[in-house]
């Protein structure tokens, strides 16, 4: 029996979000810009890190590519009486995306392994052209089939793949070309492009929230809880996999952050692509999930980084006090 929450989310799904006349096109351009900026920072030696530290890299990829989508599927399946199909698909889509580049910054704040963080982001981003549609199609269609709908929403893997090649693959290839063949130019333009692209994406998300503020206020309580729980599971998955793999503390913090920070901008781009989700498809819930993920995973990541730093300082002070006591 469907709950009251499900009925409320059905209303959200039916909403035609105000994303501006050319919102989807602008979002695609900004995402291309972001991906080009990310690729400018990718160096061949980052992939060598994967060879020299295989355990941590394998643990990180296993956490992001396999376990996070699987855990998310289990999460939405257990709540299927409370979640609509499109809200659940929004959660699965975010879990199928590669790591977000802001994870490198939060890993540095967490005193993690920056080389590992950059390597994982680089590998998942480059492979997202194939991994994201495969995961999204498999888990998304599996969930849609469990709802008992006569005509469940079908996730077309070919359309997702085609879109990712155009919007993600081409900017990555161009960025890698500049990074590897024109390193001096890439070094000069990488940081400005990355900063500008992130600011542009944040501006788009903020404008979208402002344009749909009435809906945001009405439904945020449901979206907040869903994203909070899923994101917490993402961080917990990363930490658990890294712990089971017996990685050191720096790598464990990095894998935790990499799993909890997802490229929600890519998810939004796919959601608003009419070749994947036609105009008649209710995408309100998906869009709100992906948009709020883009805000919350950074807030949660900063909180975790602050906690780890506080704990590190506390342990250092305790060690220093014990050393002084021993000397006296």
CSV table of C-alpha atoms in Angstrom, one decimal:
chain,number,residue,atom,x,y,z
A,1,UNK,CA,0.0,0.0,0.0
A,2,UNK,CA,1.4,3.4,-1.0
A,3,UNK,CA,2.1,5.9,1.7
A,4,UNK,CA,1.2,9.6,2.0
A,5,UNK,CA,4.8,10.4,1.1
A,6,UNK,CA,4.4,8.6,-2.1
A,7,UNK,CA,1.3,10.6,-3.0
A,8,UNK,CA,3.2,13.8,-2.3
A,9,UNK,CA,6.1,12.8,-4.5
A,10,UNK,CA,3.6,11.9,-7.2
A,11,UNK,CA,2.6,15.5,-7.3
A,12,UNK,CA,6.3,16.5,-7.5
A,13,UNK,CA,6.9,14.1,-10.4
A,14,UNK,CA,4.0,15.7,-12.4
A,15,UNK,CA,5.5,19.2,-12.1
A,16,UNK,CA,6.9,20.8,-15.1
A,17,UNK,CA,10.0,22.5,-13.7
A,18,UNK,CA,10.8,26.0,-14.9
A,19,UNK,CA,14.3,25.6,-16.2
A,20,UNK,CA,14.3,28.6,-18.5
A,21,UNK,CA,13.8,28.7,-22.3
A,22,UNK,CA,17.3,27.5,-23.1
A,23,UNK,CA,18.1,25.9,-19.7
A,24,UNK,CA,18.9,22.4,-21.0
A,25,UNK,CA,21.2,23.8,-23.7
A,26,UNK,CA,23.0,26.1,-21.2
A,27,UNK,CA,23.4,23.2,-18.8
A,28,UNK,CA,24.9,21.0,-21.5
A,29,UNK,CA,27.4,23.7,-22.5
A,30,UNK,CA,28.4,24.3,-18.9
A,31,UNK,CA,28.9,20.6,-18.3
A,32,UNK,CA,31.1,20.4,-21.4
A,33,UNK,CA,33.1,23.2,-20.0
A,34,UNK,CA,33.4,21.5,-16.7
A,35,UNK,CA,34.5,18.2,-18.3
A,36,UNK,CA,37.0,20.0,-20.4
A,37,UNK,CA,38.4,21.7,-17.3
A,38,UNK,CA,38.6,18.3,-15.4
A,39,UNK,CA,40.4,16.7,-18.3
A,40,UNK,CA,43.0,19.5,-18.4
A,41,UNK,CA,44.1,18.4,-14.9
A,42,UNK,CA,44.5,14.8,-15.9
A,43,UNK,CA,48.1,13.7,-16.3
A,44,UNK,CA,49.5,10.3,-17.5
A,45,UNK,CA,51.2,9.9,-14.1
A,46,UNK,CA,47.9,9.8,-12.4
A,47,UNK,CA,47.1,6.5,-14.1
A,48,UNK,CA,50.5,5.3,-13.0
A,49,UNK,CA,49.3,5.8,-9.4
A,50,UNK,CA,46.7,3.1,-10.1
A,51,UNK,CA,49.4,0.7,-11.0
A,52,UNK,CA,51.6,1.4,-8.0
A,53,UNK,CA,48.7,1.4,-5.5
A,54,UNK,CA,46.3,-1.2,-6.9
A,55,UNK,CA,44.6,-2.1,-3.7
A,56,UNK,CA,43.3,1.4,-2.9
A,57,UNK,CA,42.4,2.1,-6.5
A,58,UNK,CA,40.5,-1.2,-6.9
A,59,UNK,CA,38.7,-0.6,-3.6
A,60,UNK,CA,37.7,2.9,-4.7
A,61,UNK,CA,36.5,1.7,-8.1
A,62,UNK,CA,34.6,-1.2,-6.6
A,63,UNK,CA,33.0,1.1,-4.1
A,64,UNK,CA,31.9,3.6,-6.8
A,65,UNK,CA,31.1,1.5,-9.8
A,66,UNK,CA,29.6,-1.6,-8.2
A,67,UNK,CA,28.6,-1.2,-4.5
A,68,UNK,CA,27.2,2.3,-4.5
A,69,UNK,CA,24.6,1.6,-7.3
A,70,UNK,CA,23.8,-1.7,-5.7
A,71,UNK,CA,23.3,-0.2,-2.3
A,72,UNK,CA,21.2,2.6,-3.8
A,73,UNK,CA,19.0,0.1,-5.5
A,74,UNK,CA,18.5,-1.8,-2.3
A,75,UNK,CA,17.8,1.5,-0.5
A,76,UNK,CA,15.1,2.6,-3.0
A,77,UNK,CA,13.7,-0.9,-3.2
A,78,UNK,CA,13.1,-1.0,0.6
A,79,UNK,CA,11.4,2.3,0.3
A,80,UNK,CA,9.4,1.6,-2.9
A,81,UNK,CA,6.1,2.1,-1.1
A,82,UNK,CA,7.2,5.6,-0.3
A,83,UNK,CA,9.1,6.6,-3.4
A,84,UNK,CA,7.8,7.1,-6.9
A,85,UNK,CA,9.7,5.5,-9.8
A,86,UNK,CA,11.2,8.7,-11.0
A,87,UNK,CA,12.4,9.7,-7.6
A,88,UNK,CA,14.0,6.3,-7.2
A,89,UNK,CA,15.5,6.7,-10.7
A,90,UNK,CA,17.0,10.0,-9.7
A,91,UNK,CA,18.8,8.4,-6.8
A,92,UNK,CA,20.0,5.5,-9.0
A,93,UNK,CA,21.2,8.0,-11.7
A,94,UNK,CA,23.3,10.0,-9.3
A,95,UNK,CA,24.8,6.8,-7.9
A,96,UNK,CA,25.7,5.8,-11.5
A,97,UNK,CA,27.6,9.0,-12.2
A,98,UNK,CA,31.4,9.4,-11.8
A,99,UNK,CA,33.0,11.2,-8.8
A,100,UNK,CA,32.7,15.0,-8.8
A,101,UNK,CA,35.9,17.0,-9.1
A,102,UNK,CA,35.1,18.9,-5.9
A,103,UNK,CA,36.0,15.6,-4.2
A,104,UNK,CA,39.7,16.4,-4.7
A,105,UNK,CA,39.3,19.6,-2.7
A,106,UNK,CA,37.4,17.9,0.1
A,107,UNK,CA,40.0,15.1,0.2
A,108,UNK,CA,42.7,17.6,0.7
A,109,UNK,CA,40.8,19.2,3.6
A,110,UNK,CA,40.4,15.7,5.0
A,111,UNK,CA,44.2,15.1,4.9
A,112,UNK,CA,43.6,12.3,2.5
A,113,UNK,CA,45.6,10.9,-0.4
A,114,UNK,CA,45.3,13.6,-3.0
A,115,UNK,CA,47.1,11.5,-5.7
A,116,UNK,CA,44.6,8.7,-5.1
A,117,UNK,CA,41.7,11.1,-5.1
A,118,UNK,CA,42.7,12.7,-8.5
A,119,UNK,CA,43.4,9.2,-10.0
A,120,UNK,CA,40.0,7.9,-9.0
A,121,UNK,CA,38.2,11.0,-10.3
A,122,UNK,CA,40.2,10.7,-13.6
A,123,UNK,CA,39.5,7.0,-14.1
A,124,UNK,CA,35.8,7.2,-13.2
A,125,UNK,CA,35.3,10.3,-15.3
A,126,UNK,CA,37.0,8.8,-18.4
A,127,UNK,CA,35.1,5.5,-18.1
A,128,UNK,CA,31.8,7.2,-17.3
A,129,UNK,CA,30.9,7.2,-21.0
A,130,UNK,CA,30.4,3.4,-20.7
A,131,UNK,CA,30.0,2.7,-16.9
A,132,UNK,CA,27.2,5.3,-16.2
A,133,UNK,CA,24.8,4.1,-18.9
A,134,UNK,CA,25.4,0.5,-18.1
A,135,UNK,CA,24.7,1.0,-14.3
A,136,UNK,CA,21.8,3.4,-14.8
A,137,UNK,CA,20.1,1.1,-17.4
A,138,UNK,CA,20.6,-2.1,-15.4
A,139,UNK,CA,19.6,-0.8,-11.9
A,140,UNK,CA,17.0,1.6,-13.2
A,141,UNK,CA,15.2,-0.9,-15.3
A,142,UNK,CA,15.5,-3.5,-12.6
A,143,UNK,CA,13.7,-1.1,-10.1
A,144,UNK,CA,11.1,0.0,-12.6
A,145,UNK,CA,10.3,-3.7,-13.2
A,146,UNK,CA,9.8,-4.3,-9.5
A,147,UNK,CA,7.1,-1.6,-9.2
A,148,UNK,CA,4.5,-3.8,-11.0
A,149,UNK,CA,3.7,-1.0,-13.5
A,150,UNK,CA,2.2,-2.2,-16.8
A,151,UNK,CA,4.5,0.2,-18.7
A,152,UNK,CA,7.5,0.8,-16.5
A,153,UNK,CA,9.8,3.7,-17.4
A,154,UNK,CA,12.5,2.3,-19.6
A,155,UNK,CA,16.1,3.7,-19.4
A,156,UNK,CA,17.5,3.6,-23.0
A,157,UNK,CA,21.2,2.7,-22.7
A,158,UNK,CA,21.9,3.6,-26.3
A,159,UNK,CA,20.5,7.2,-25.8
A,160,UNK,CA,22.4,7.6,-22.6
A,161,UNK,CA,25.6,6.3,-24.3
A,162,UNK,CA,25.1,8.6,-27.3
A,163,UNK,CA,24.6,11.7,-25.1
A,164,UNK,CA,27.6,10.9,-22.9
A,165,UNK,CA,29.8,10.5,-25.9
A,166,UNK,CA,28.7,13.9,-27.2
A,167,UNK,CA,28.6,15.9,-24.0
A,168,UNK,CA,31.2,14.0,-21.9
A,169,UNK,CA,33.5,12.2,-24.3
A,170,UNK,CA,34.4,15.0,-26.7
A,171,UNK,CA,35.3,17.5,-24.0
A,172,UNK,CA,37.4,14.9,-22.3
A,173,UNK,CA,39.3,14.0,-25.4
A,174,UNK,CA,40.0,17.6,-26.2
A,175,UNK,CA,41.0,18.3,-22.6
A,176,UNK,CA,43.3,15.2,-22.5
A,177,UNK,CA,44.9,16.3,-25.8
A,178,UNK,CA,45.7,19.7,-24.3
A,179,UNK,CA,46.9,18.1,-21.1
A,180,UNK,CA,49.2,15.6,-22.7
A,181,UNK,CA,50.3,17.4,-25.9
A,182,UNK,CA,50.2,21.0,-24.8
A,183,UNK,CA,51.0,20.8,-21.1
A,184,UNK,CA,52.1,24.4,-20.8
A,185,UNK,CA,48.9,25.8,-22.2
A,186,UNK,CA,46.8,23.4,-20.2
A,187,UNK,CA,48.6,24.4,-17.0
A,188,UNK,CA,47.8,28.1,-17.6
A,189,UNK,CA,44.1,27.7,-18.4
A,190,UNK,CA,43.2,24.7,-16.2
A,191,UNK,CA,42.4,26.5,-12.9
A,192,UNK,CA,40.6,29.5,-14.4
A,193,UNK,CA,38.4,27.2,-16.5
A,194,UNK,CA,37.6,24.9,-13.5
A,195,UNK,CA,36.7,27.8,-11.3
A,196,UNK,CA,34.6,29.6,-13.9
A,197,UNK,CA,32.8,26.3,-14.9
A,198,UNK,CA,32.0,25.4,-11.2
A,199,UNK,CA,30.7,29.0,-10.6
A,200,UNK,CA,28.5,28.8,-13.7
A,201,UNK,CA,27.1,25.4,-12.6
A,202,UNK,CA,26.3,26.7,-9.1
A,203,UNK,CA,24.6,29.8,-10.7
A,204,UNK,CA,22.4,27.5,-12.8
A,205,UNK,CA,21.4,25.4,-9.8
A,206,UNK,CA,20.7,28.5,-7.8
A,207,UNK,CA,18.6,30.1,-10.6
A,208,UNK,CA,16.7,26.8,-11.0
A,209,UNK,CA,15.9,26.7,-7.3
A,210,UNK,CA,14.8,30.4,-7.4
A,211,UNK,CA,12.6,29.8,-10.4
A,212,UNK,CA,11.0,26.8,-8.7
A,213,UNK,CA,11.1,28.2,-5.1
A,214,UNK,CA,7.5,27.4,-4.4
A,215,UNK,CA,7.9,23.8,-5.3
A,216,UNK,CA,11.3,23.6,-3.4
A,217,UNK,CA,9.7,24.9,-0.2
A,218,UNK,CA,6.8,22.5,-0.4
A,219,UNK,CA,8.7,19.3,-1.2
A,220,UNK,CA,12.2,19.8,0.2
A,221,UNK,CA,11.4,18.0,3.5
A,222,UNK,CA,10.9,14.8,1.5
A,223,UNK,CA,13.9,15.3,-0.9
A,224,UNK,CA,16.1,16.3,2.0
A,225,UNK,CA,15.5,13.1,3.9
A,226,UNK,CA,16.0,10.9,0.8
A,227,UNK,CA,19.2,12.6,-0.2
A,228,UNK,CA,20.5,12.7,3.4
A,229,UNK,CA,20.0,8.9,3.8
A,230,UNK,CA,21.4,8.0,0.4
A,231,UNK,CA,24.4,10.2,0.7
A,232,UNK,CA,25.1,8.9,4.2
A,233,UNK,CA,25.0,5.3,2.7
A,234,UNK,CA,27.4,6.4,0.0
A,235,UNK,CA,30.0,7.7,2.5
A,236,UNK,CA,29.4,4.6,4.7
A,237,UNK,CA,29.9,2.3,1.7
A,238,UNK,CA,33.2,4.0,0.8
A,239,UNK,CA,34.5,3.8,4.4
A,240,UNK,CA,33.4,0.2,4.7
A,241,UNK,CA,35.0,-1.0,1.5
A,242,UNK,CA,38.3,0.8,2.3
A,243,UNK,CA,38.3,-0.7,5.8
A,244,UNK,CA,37.6,-4.2,4.5
A,245,UNK,CA,40.4,-3.7,1.9
A,246,UNK,CA,42.7,-2.8,4.8
A,247,UNK,CA,43.9,0.5,3.2
A,248,UNK,CA,45.8,3.0,5.3
A,249,UNK,CA,43.9,5.9,7.0
A,250,UNK,CA,44.7,8.5,4.3
A,251,UNK,CA,43.4,6.2,1.5
A,252,UNK,CA,40.4,5.2,3.6
A,253,UNK,CA,39.4,8.9,4.0
A,254,UNK,CA,39.9,9.5,0.3
A,255,UNK,CA,37.8,6.5,-0.8
A,256,UNK,CA,35.1,7.6,1.6
A,257,UNK,CA,35.0,11.1,0.1
A,258,UNK,CA,35.2,9.8,-3.5
A,259,UNK,CA,32.2,7.5,-3.0
A,260,UNK,CA,30.2,10.2,-1.3
A,261,UNK,CA,30.8,13.0,-3.9
A,262,UNK,CA,29.1,12.3,-7.2
A,263,UNK,CA,28.9,14.3,-10.4
A,264,UNK,CA,25.2,15.4,-10.0
A,265,UNK,CA,25.7,18.0,-12.8
A,266,UNK,CA,26.1,15.1,-15.2
A,267,UNK,CA,22.9,13.5,-13.7
A,268,UNK,CA,21.0,16.8,-14.4
A,269,UNK,CA,22.2,17.0,-17.9
A,270,UNK,CA,20.9,13.4,-18.6
A,271,UNK,CA,17.6,14.2,-16.9
A,272,UNK,CA,16.9,17.2,-19.1
A,273,UNK,CA,17.9,15.4,-22.3
A,274,UNK,CA,14.7,14.8,-24.3
A,275,UNK,CA,16.2,11.8,-26.2
A,276,UNK,CA,16.6,10.0,-22.9
A,277,UNK,CA,13.5,11.2,-21.1
A,278,UNK,CA,10.9,12.5,-23.6
A,279,UNK,CA,8.9,15.7,-22.6
A,280,UNK,CA,5.9,13.6,-21.5
A,281,UNK,CA,8.1,11.7,-18.9
A,282,UNK,CA,7.5,13.0,-15.4
A,283,UNK,CA,11.0,14.1,-14.3
A,284,UNK,CA,10.3,16.6,-11.4
A,285,UNK,CA,11.4,14.1,-8.7
A,286,UNK,CA,14.5,13.1,-10.6
A,287,UNK,CA,15.5,16.7,-11.1
A,288,UNK,CA,15.0,17.7,-7.5
A,289,UNK,CA,17.0,14.7,-6.2
A,290,UNK,CA,20.0,15.5,-8.5
A,291,UNK,CA,19.9,19.2,-7.8
A,292,UNK,CA,19.8,18.8,-4.0
A,293,UNK,CA,22.5,16.1,-4.2
A,294,UNK,CA,24.7,18.8,-5.8
A,295,UNK,CA,24.3,20.9,-2.7
A,296,UNK,CA,24.1,18.3,0.1
A,297,UNK,CA,27.1,16.1,-0.8
A,298,UNK,CA,29.4,19.1,-0.5
A,299,UNK,CA,27.9,20.1,2.9
A,300,UNK,CA,28.2,16.6,4.2
A,301,UNK,CA,31.7,16.2,2.8
A,302,UNK,CA,32.9,19.4,4.5
A,303,UNK,CA,31.3,18.2,7.8
A,304,UNK,CA,33.1,14.9,7.6
A,305,UNK,CA,36.4,16.7,6.7
A,306,UNK,CA,36.0,19.0,9.7
A,307,UNK,CA,35.2,16.0,12.0
A,308,UNK,CA,38.3,14.2,10.8
A,309,UNK,CA,40.5,17.2,11.3
A,310,UNK,CA,39.1,17.8,14.8
A,311,UNK,CA,39.7,14.2,15.7
A,312,UNK,CA,43.3,14.4,14.3
A,313,UNK,CA,44.1,17.5,16.3
A,314,UNK,CA,42.5,16.0,19.4
A,315,UNK,CA,44.6,12.8,19.0
A,316,UNK,CA,47.8,14.9,18.4
A,317,UNK,CA,47.1,16.9,21.6
A,318,UNK,CA,46.6,13.7,23.6
A,319,UNK,CA,49.8,12.2,22.2
A,320,UNK,CA,51.7,15.4,23.0
A,321,UNK,CA,50.3,15.5,26.6
A,322,UNK,CA,51.3,11.8,27.1
A,323,UNK,CA,54.8,12.6,25.8
A,324,UNK,CA,55.2,15.5,28.2
A,325,UNK,CA,53.9,13.4,31.1
A,326,UNK,CA,56.4,10.7,30.3
A,327,UNK,CA,59.3,13.1,30.2
A,328,UNK,CA,58.3,14.6,33.5
